[in-house]
PDB file of C-alpha atoms in Angstrom:
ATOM      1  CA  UNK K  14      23.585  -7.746  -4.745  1.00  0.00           C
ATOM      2  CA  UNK K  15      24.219  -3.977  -4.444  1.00  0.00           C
ATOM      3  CA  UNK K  16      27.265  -2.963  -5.455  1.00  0.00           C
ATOM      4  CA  UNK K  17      28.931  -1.079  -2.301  1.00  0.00           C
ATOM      5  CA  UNK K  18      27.937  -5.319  -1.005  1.00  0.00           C
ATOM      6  CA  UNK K  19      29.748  -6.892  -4.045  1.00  0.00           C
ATOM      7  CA  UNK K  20      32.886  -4.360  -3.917  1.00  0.00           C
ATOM      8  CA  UNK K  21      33.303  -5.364  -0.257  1.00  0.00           C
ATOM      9  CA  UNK K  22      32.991  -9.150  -0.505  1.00  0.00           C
ATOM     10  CA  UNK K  23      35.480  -8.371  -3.581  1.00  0.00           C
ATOM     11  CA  UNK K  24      37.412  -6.404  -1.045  1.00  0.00           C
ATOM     12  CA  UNK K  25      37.904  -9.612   1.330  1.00  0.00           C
ATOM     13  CA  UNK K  26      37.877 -12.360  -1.497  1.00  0.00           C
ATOM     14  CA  UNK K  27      40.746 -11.170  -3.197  1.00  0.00           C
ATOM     15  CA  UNK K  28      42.436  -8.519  -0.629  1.00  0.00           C
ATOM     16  CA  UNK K  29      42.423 -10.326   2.722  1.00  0.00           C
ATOM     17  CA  UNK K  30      42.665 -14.120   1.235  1.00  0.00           C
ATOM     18  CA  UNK K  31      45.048 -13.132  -1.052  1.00  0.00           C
ATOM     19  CA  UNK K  32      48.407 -14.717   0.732  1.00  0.00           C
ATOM     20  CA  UNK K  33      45.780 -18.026   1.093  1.00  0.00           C
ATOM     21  CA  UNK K  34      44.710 -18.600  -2.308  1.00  0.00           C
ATOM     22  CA  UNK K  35      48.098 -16.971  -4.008  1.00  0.00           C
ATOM     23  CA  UNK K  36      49.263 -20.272  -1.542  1.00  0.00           C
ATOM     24  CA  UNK K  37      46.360 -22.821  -3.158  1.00  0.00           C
ATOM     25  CA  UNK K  38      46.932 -21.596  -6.594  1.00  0.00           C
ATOM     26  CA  UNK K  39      51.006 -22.470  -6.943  1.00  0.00           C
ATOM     27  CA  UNK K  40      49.886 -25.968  -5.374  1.00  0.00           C
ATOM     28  CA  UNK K  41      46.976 -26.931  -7.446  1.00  0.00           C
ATOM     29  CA  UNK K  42      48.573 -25.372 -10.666  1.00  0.00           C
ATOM     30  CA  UNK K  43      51.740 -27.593 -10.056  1.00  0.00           C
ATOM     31  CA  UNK K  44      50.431 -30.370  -8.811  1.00  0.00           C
ATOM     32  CA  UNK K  45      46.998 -30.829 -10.372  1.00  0.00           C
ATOM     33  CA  UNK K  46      46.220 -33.543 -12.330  1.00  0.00           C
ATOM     34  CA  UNK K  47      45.336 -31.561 -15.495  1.00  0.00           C
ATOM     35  CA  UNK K  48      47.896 -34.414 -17.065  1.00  0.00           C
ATOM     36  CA  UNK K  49      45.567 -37.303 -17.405  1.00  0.00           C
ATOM     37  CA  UNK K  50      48.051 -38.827 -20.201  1.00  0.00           C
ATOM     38  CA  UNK K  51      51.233 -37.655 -20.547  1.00  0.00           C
ATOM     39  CA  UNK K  52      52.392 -40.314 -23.575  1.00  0.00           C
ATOM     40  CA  UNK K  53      49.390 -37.814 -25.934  1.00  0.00           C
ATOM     41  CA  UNK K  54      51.263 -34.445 -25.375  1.00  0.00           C
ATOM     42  CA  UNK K  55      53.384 -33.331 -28.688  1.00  0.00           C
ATOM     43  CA  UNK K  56      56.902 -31.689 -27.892  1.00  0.00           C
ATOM     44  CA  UNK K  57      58.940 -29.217 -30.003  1.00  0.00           C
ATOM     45  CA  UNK K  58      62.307 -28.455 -29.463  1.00  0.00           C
ATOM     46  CA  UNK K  59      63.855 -24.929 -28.374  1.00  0.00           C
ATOM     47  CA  UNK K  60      67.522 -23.851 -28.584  1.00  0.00           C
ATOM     48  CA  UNK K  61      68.953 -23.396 -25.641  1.00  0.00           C
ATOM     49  CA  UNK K  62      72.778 -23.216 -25.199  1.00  0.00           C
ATOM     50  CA  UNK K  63      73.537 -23.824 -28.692  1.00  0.00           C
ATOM     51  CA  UNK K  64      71.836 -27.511 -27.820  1.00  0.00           C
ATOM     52  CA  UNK K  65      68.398 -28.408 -28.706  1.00  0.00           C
ATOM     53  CA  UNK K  66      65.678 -29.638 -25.769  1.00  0.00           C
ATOM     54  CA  UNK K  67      62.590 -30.500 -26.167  1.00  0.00           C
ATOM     55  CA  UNK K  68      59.928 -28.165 -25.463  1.00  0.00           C
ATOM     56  CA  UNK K  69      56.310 -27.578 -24.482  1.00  0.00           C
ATOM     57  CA  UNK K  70      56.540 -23.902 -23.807  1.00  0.00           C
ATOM     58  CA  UNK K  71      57.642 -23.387 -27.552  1.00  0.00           C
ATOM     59  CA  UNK K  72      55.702 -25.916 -29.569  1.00  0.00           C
ATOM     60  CA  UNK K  73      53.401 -24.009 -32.040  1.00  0.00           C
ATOM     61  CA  UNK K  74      50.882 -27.393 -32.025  1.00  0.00           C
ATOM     62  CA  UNK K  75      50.450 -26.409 -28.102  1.00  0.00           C
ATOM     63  CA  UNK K  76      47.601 -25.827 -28.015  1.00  0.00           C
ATOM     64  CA  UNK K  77      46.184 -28.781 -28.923  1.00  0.00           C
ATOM     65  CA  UNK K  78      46.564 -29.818 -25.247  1.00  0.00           C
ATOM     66  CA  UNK K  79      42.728 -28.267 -24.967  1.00  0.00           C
ATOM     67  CA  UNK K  80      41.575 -30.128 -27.230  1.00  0.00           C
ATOM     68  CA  UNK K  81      42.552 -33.656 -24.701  1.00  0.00           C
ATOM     69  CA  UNK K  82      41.505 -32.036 -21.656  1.00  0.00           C
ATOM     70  CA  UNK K  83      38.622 -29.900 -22.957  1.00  0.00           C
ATOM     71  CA  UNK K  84      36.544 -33.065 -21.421  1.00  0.00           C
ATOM     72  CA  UNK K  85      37.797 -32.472 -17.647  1.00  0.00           C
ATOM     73  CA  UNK K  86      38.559 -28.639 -17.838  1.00  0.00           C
ATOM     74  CA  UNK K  87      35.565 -27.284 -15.741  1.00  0.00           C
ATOM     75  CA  UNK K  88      35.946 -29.612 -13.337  1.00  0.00           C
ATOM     76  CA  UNK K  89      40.015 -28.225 -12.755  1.00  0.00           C
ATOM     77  CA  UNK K  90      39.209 -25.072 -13.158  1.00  0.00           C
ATOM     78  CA  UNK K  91      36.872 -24.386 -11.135  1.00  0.00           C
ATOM     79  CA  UNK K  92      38.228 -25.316  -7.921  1.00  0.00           C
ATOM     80  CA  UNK K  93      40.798 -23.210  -8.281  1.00  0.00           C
ATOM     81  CA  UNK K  94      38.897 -20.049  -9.617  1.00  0.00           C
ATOM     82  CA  UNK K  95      36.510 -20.316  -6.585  1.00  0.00           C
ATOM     83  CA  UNK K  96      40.016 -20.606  -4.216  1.00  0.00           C
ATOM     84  CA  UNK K  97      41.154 -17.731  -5.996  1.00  0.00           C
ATOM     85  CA  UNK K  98      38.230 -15.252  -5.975  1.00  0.00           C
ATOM     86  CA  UNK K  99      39.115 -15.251 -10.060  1.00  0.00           C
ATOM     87  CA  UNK K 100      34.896 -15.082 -10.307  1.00  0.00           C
ATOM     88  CA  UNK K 101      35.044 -11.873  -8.699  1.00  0.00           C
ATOM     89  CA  UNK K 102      37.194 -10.243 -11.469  1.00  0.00           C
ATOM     90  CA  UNK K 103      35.858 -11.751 -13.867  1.00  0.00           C
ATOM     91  CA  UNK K 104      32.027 -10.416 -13.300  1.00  0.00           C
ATOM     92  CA  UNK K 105      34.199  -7.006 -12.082  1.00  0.00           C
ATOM     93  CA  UNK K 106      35.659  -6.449 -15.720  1.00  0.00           C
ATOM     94  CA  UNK K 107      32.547  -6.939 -17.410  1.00  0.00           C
ATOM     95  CA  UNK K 108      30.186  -5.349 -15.170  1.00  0.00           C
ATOM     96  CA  UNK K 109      32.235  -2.055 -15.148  1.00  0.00           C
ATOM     97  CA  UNK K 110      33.778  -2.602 -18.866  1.00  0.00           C
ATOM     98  CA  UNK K 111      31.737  -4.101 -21.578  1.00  0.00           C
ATOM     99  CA  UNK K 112      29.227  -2.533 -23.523  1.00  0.00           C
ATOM    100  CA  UNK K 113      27.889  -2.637 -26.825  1.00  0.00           C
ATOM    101  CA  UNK K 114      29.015  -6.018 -29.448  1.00  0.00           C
ATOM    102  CA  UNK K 115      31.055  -7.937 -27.890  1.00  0.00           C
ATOM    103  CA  UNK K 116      33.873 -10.170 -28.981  1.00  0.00           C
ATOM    104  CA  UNK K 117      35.505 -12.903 -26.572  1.00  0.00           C
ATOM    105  CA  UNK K 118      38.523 -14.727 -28.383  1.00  0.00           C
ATOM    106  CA  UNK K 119      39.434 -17.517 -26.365  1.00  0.00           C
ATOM    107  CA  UNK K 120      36.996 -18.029 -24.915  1.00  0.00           C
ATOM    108  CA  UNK K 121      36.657 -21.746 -24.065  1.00  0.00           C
ATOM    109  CA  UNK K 122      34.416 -23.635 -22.257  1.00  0.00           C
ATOM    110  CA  UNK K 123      32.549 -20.111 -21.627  1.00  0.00           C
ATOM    111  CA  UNK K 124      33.410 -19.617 -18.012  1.00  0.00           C
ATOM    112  CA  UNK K 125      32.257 -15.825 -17.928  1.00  0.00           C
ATOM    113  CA  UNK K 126      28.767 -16.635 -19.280  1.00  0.00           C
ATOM    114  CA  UNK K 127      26.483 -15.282 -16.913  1.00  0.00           C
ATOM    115  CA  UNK K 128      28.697 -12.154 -15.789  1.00  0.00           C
ATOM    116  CA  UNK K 129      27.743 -10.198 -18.693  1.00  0.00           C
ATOM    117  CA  UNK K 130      25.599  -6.942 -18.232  1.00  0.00           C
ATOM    118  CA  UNK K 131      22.007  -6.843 -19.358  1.00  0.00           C
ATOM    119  CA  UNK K 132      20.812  -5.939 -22.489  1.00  0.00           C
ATOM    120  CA  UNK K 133      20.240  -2.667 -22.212  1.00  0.00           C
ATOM    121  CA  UNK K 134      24.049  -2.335 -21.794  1.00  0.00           C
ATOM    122  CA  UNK K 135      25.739  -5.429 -23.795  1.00  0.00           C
ATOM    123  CA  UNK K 136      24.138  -6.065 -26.876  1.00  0.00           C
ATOM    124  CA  UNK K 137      25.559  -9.169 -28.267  1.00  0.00           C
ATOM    125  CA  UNK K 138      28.171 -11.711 -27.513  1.00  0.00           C
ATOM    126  CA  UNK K 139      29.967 -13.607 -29.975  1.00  0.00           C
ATOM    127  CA  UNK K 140      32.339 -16.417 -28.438  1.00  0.00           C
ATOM    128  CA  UNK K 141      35.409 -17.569 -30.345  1.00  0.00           C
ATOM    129  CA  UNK K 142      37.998 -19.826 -29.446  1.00  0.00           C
ATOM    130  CA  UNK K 143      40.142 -22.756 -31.918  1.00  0.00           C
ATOM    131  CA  UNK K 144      38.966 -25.433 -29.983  1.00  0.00           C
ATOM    132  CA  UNK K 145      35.604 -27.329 -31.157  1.00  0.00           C
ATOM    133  CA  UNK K 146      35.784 -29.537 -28.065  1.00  0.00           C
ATOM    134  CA  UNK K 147      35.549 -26.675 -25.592  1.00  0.00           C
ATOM    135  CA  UNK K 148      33.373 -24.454 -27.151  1.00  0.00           C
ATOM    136  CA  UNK K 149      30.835 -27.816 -27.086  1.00  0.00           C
ATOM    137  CA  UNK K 150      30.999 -27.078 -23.274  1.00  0.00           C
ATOM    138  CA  UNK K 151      30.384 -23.499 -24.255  1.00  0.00           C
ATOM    139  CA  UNK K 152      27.383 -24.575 -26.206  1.00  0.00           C
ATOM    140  CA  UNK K 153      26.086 -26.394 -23.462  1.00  0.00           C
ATOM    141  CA  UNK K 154      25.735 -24.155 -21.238  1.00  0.00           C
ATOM    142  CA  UNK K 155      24.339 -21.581 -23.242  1.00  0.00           C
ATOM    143  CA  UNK K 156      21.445 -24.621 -23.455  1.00  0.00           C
ATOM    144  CA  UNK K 157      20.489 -23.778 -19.954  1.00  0.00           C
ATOM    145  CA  UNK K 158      19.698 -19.651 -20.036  1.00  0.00           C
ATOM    146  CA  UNK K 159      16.711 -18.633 -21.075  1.00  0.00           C
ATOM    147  CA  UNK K 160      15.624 -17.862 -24.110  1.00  0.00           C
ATOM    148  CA  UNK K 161      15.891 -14.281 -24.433  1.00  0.00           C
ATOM    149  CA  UNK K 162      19.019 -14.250 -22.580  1.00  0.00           C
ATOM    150  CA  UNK K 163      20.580 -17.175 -25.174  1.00  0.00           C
ATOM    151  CA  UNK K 164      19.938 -15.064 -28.478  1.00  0.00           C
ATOM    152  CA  UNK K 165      22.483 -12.252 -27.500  1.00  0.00           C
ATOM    153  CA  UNK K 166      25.148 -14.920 -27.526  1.00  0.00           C
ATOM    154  CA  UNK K 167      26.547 -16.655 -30.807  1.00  0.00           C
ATOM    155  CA  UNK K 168      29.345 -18.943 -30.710  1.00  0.00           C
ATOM    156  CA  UNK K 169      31.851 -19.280 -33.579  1.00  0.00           C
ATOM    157  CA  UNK K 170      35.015 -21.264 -33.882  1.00  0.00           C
ATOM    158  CA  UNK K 171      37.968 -18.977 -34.972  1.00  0.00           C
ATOM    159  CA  UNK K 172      41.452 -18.587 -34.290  1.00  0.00           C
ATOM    160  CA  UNK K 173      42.740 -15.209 -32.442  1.00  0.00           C
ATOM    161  CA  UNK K 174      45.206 -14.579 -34.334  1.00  0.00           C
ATOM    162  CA  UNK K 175      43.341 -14.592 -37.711  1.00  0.00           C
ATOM    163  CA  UNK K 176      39.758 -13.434 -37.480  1.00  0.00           C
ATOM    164  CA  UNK K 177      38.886 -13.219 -40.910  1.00  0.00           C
ATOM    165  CA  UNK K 178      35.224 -13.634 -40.219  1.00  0.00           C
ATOM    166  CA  UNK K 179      35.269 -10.088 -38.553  1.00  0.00           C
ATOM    167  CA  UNK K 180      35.824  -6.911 -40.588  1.00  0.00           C
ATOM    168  CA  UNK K 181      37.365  -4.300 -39.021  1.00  0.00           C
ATOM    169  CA  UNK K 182      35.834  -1.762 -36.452  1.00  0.00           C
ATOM    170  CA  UNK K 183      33.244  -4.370 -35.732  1.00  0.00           C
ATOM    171  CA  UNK K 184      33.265  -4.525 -32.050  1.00  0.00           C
ATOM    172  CA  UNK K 185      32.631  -1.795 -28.993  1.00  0.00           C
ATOM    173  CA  UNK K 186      34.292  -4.355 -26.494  1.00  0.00           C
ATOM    174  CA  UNK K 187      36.586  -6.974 -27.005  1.00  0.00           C
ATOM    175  CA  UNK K 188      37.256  -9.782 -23.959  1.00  0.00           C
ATOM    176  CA  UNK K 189      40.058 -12.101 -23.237  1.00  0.00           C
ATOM    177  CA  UNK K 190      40.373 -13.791 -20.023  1.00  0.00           C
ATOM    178  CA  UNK K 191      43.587 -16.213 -19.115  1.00  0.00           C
ATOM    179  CA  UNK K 192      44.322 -16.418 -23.431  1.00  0.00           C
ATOM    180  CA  UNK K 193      47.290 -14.338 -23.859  1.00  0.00           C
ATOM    181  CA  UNK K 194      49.642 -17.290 -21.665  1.00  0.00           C
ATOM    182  CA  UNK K 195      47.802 -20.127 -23.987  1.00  0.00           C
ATOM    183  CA  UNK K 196      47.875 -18.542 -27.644  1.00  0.00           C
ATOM    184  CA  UNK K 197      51.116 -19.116 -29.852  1.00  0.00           C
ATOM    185  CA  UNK K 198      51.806 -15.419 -30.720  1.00  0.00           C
ATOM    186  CA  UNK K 199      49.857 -13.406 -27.723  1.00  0.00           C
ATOM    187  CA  UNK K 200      51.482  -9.682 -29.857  1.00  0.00           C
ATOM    188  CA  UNK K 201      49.899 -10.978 -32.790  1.00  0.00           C
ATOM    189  CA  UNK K 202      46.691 -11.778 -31.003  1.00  0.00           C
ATOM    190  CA  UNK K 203      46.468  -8.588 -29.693  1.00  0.00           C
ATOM    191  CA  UNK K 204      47.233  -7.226 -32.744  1.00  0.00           C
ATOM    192  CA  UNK K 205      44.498  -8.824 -34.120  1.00  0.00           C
ATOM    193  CA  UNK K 206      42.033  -7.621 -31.428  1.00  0.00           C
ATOM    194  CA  UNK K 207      43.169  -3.833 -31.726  1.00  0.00           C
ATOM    195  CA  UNK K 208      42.115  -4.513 -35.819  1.00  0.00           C
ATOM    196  CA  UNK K 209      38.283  -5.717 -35.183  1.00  0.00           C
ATOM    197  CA  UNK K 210      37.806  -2.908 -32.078  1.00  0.00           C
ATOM    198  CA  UNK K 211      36.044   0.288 -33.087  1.00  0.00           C
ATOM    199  CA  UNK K 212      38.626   3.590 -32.368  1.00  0.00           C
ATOM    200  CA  UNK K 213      36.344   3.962 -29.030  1.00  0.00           C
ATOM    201  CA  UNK K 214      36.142   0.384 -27.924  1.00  0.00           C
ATOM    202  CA  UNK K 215      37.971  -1.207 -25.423  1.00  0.00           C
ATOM    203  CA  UNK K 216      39.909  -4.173 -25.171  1.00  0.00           C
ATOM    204  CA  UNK K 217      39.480  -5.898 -21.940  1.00  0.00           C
ATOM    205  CA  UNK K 218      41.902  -8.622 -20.163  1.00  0.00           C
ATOM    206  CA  UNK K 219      42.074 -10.728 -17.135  1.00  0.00           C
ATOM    207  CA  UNK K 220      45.526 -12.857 -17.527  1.00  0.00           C
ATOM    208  CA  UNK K 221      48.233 -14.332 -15.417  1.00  0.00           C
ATOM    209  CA  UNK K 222      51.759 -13.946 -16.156  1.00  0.00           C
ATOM    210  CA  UNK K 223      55.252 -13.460 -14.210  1.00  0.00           C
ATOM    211  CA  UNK K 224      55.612 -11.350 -10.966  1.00  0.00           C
ATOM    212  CA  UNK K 225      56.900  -7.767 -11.350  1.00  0.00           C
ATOM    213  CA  UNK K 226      56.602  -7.365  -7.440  1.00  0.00           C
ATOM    214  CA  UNK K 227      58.121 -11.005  -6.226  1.00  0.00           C
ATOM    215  CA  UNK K 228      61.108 -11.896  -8.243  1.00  0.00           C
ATOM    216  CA  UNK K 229      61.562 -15.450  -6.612  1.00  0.00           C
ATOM    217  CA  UNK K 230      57.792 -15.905  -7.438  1.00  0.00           C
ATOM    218  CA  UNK K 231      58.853 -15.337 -10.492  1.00  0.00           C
ATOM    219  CA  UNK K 232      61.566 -18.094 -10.554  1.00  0.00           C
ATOM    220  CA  UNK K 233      59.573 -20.455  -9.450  1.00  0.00           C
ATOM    221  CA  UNK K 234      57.126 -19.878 -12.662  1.00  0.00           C
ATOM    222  CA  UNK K 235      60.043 -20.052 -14.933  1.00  0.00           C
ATOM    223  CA  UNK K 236      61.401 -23.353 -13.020  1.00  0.00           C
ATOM    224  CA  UNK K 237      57.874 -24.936 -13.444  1.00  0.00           C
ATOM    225  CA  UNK K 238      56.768 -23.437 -16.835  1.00  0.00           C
ATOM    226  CA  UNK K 239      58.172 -26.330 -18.846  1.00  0.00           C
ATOM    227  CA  UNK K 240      55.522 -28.962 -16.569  1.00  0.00           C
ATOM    228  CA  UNK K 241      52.747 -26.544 -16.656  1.00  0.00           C
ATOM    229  CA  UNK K 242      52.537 -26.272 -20.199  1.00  0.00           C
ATOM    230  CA  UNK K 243      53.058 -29.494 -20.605  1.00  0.00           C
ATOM    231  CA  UNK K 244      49.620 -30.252 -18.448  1.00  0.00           C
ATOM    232  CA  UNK K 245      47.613 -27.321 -19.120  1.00  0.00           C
ATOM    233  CA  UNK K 246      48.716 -25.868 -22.630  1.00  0.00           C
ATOM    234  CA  UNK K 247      49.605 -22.266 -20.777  1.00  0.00           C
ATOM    235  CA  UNK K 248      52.517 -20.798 -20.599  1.00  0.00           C
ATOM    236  CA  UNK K 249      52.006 -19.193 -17.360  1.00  0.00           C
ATOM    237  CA  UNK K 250      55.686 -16.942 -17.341  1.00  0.00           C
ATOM    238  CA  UNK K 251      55.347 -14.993 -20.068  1.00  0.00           C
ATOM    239  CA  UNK K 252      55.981 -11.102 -19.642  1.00  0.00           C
ATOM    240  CA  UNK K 253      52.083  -9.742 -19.861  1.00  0.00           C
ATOM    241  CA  UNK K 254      53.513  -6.246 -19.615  1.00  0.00           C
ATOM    242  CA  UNK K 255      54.846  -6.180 -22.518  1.00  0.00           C
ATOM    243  CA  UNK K 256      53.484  -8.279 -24.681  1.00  0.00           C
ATOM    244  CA  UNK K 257      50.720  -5.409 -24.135  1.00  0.00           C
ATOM    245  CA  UNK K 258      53.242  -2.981 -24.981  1.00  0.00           C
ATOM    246  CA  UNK K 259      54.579  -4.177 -27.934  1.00  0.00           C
ATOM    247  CA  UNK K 260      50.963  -5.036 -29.433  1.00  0.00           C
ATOM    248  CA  UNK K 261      50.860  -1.272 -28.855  1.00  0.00           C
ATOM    249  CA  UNK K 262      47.562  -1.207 -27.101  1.00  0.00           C
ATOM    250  CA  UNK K 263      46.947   2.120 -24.840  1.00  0.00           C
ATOM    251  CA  UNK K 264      46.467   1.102 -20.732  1.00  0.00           C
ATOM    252  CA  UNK K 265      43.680   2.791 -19.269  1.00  0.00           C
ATOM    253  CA  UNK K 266      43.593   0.701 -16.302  1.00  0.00           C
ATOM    254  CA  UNK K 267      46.133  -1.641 -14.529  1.00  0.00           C
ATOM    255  CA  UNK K 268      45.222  -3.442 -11.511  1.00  0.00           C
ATOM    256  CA  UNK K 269      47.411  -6.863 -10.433  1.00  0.00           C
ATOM    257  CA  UNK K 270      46.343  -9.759  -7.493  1.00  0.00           C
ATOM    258  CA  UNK K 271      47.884 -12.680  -6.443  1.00  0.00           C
ATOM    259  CA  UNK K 272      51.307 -11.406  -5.977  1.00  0.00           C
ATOM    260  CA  UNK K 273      51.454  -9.946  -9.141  1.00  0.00           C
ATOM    261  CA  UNK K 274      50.650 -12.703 -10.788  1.00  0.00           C
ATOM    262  CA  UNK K 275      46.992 -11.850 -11.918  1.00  0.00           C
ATOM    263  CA  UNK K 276      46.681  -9.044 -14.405  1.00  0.00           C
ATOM    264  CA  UNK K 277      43.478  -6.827 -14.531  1.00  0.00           C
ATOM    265  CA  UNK K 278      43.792  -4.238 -17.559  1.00  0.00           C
ATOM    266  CA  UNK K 279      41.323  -2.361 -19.508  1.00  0.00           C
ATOM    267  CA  UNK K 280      42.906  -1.522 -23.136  1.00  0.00           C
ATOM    268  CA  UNK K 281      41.791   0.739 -25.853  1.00  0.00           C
ATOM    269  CA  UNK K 282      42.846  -0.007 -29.349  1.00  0.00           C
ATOM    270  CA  UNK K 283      45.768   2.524 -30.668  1.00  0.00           C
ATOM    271  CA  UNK K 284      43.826   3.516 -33.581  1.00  0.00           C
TER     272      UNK K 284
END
């Protein structure tokens, strides 16, 4: 596809649709069925009031939910990413962004493998994320690419917020797409990132996060933010502006979709 072709059919996926699938997303994201067994998910409790409440939003063992539903995950996903046009921005912020090594954290069940430049551009590819179970999907999938195309890519299980298994400055590019609204301490992650990115690198990431533009949007996350956690381990309110801010990474590039909801920023390390 040339890419005057591909920045059109961007154009229309996620310009002209985007009152459609900002429509689809709220629906499916409420009322999907990512909550296959609702007796499994572990609750914390948060102050509110001076009273205590139970709470998925706050509960540090949270993400564990993608652990249960690392089994179903593509198949929930995927519907709405295709809805959304998410595909589109996804191949968009690697195609234009990464270079070099390249470090995903969270990066799942490996849903931007394939949207990765050549090698003559992106080197190697080293996946983390804390969960064994989705990173078996990961490995997978990897199973199918050819050969030469599979070595660039190593897969390692790691936590974001720790990545003692990388020494500093050992990255050009680092990735995280829809992580910062699942990991415990997203400042910390970033943090974390800005440690293991060379002083030149960038730090590139697709996330979703409250409305800046639509206040009652907004709302409604914070109504539903309790339930969506509960089913999908993401806390799908949280500030993205500045949790970027006080990581202290340096905006470059700031683009948002979906009402505001979808955030589209290329980082580089404050080094």
């Amino acid at each position: 596809m040339s890419l005057p072709t591909y920045i059109r059919r961007a154009g229309l996926v996620a310009g002209a649709g985007t009152v459609y699938i900002g429509a689809v997303y709220l629906g499916l994201q409420l009322y999907g069925n990512g909550c296959k067994h609702p007796e499994d998910h572990i609750t914390s409790t948060a102050t509110t009031g001076g009273n205590k409440v139970k709470s998925y939003v706050f509960d540090p063992r949270r993400t564990e939910t993608f652990q249960r539903i690392a089994h179903a995950y593509e198949d929930e996903i995927a519907k709405d990413e295709f809805v959304m046009g998410i595909n589109l921005l996804r191949r968009a912020l690697l195609y234009f962004h990464a270079k070099g090594d390249v470090l995903e954290v969270g990066a799942g069940t490996g849903r931007n493998l394939g949207y990765y430049p050549g090698k003559s551009i992106v080197r190697k590819i080293v996946l983390t994320d804390s969960s064994d179970k989705m990173l078996l999907k990961a490995k997978a999938k990897l199973k199918g690419m050819s050969t030469s195309e599979r070595v660039r890519y190593e897969i390692v299980e790691a936590d974001a917020e720790n990545l003692h298994l990388f020494g500093d400055n050992s990255f050009d590019t680092i990735v995280d797409t829809f992580g910062l609204c699942s990991f415990d301490d997203p400042v910390k992650v970033l943090k974390e990132l800005q440690r293991v990115c060379r002083p030149n690198g960038k730090i590139l990431l697709l996330e979703h996060g409250r409305s800046k533009s639509y206040k009652g949007l907004s709302g409604y996350l914070d109504k539903h933010a309790e339930r969506h956690a509960k089913n999908w381990g993401c806390v799908w309110n949280r500030d993205i502006d500045k949790i970027v801010q006080e990581a202290g990474l340096i905006k470059e590039k700031l683009d948002t979709w979906h009402f505001g909801t979808t955030y589209y920023i290329v980082c580089k390390p404050s080094k």
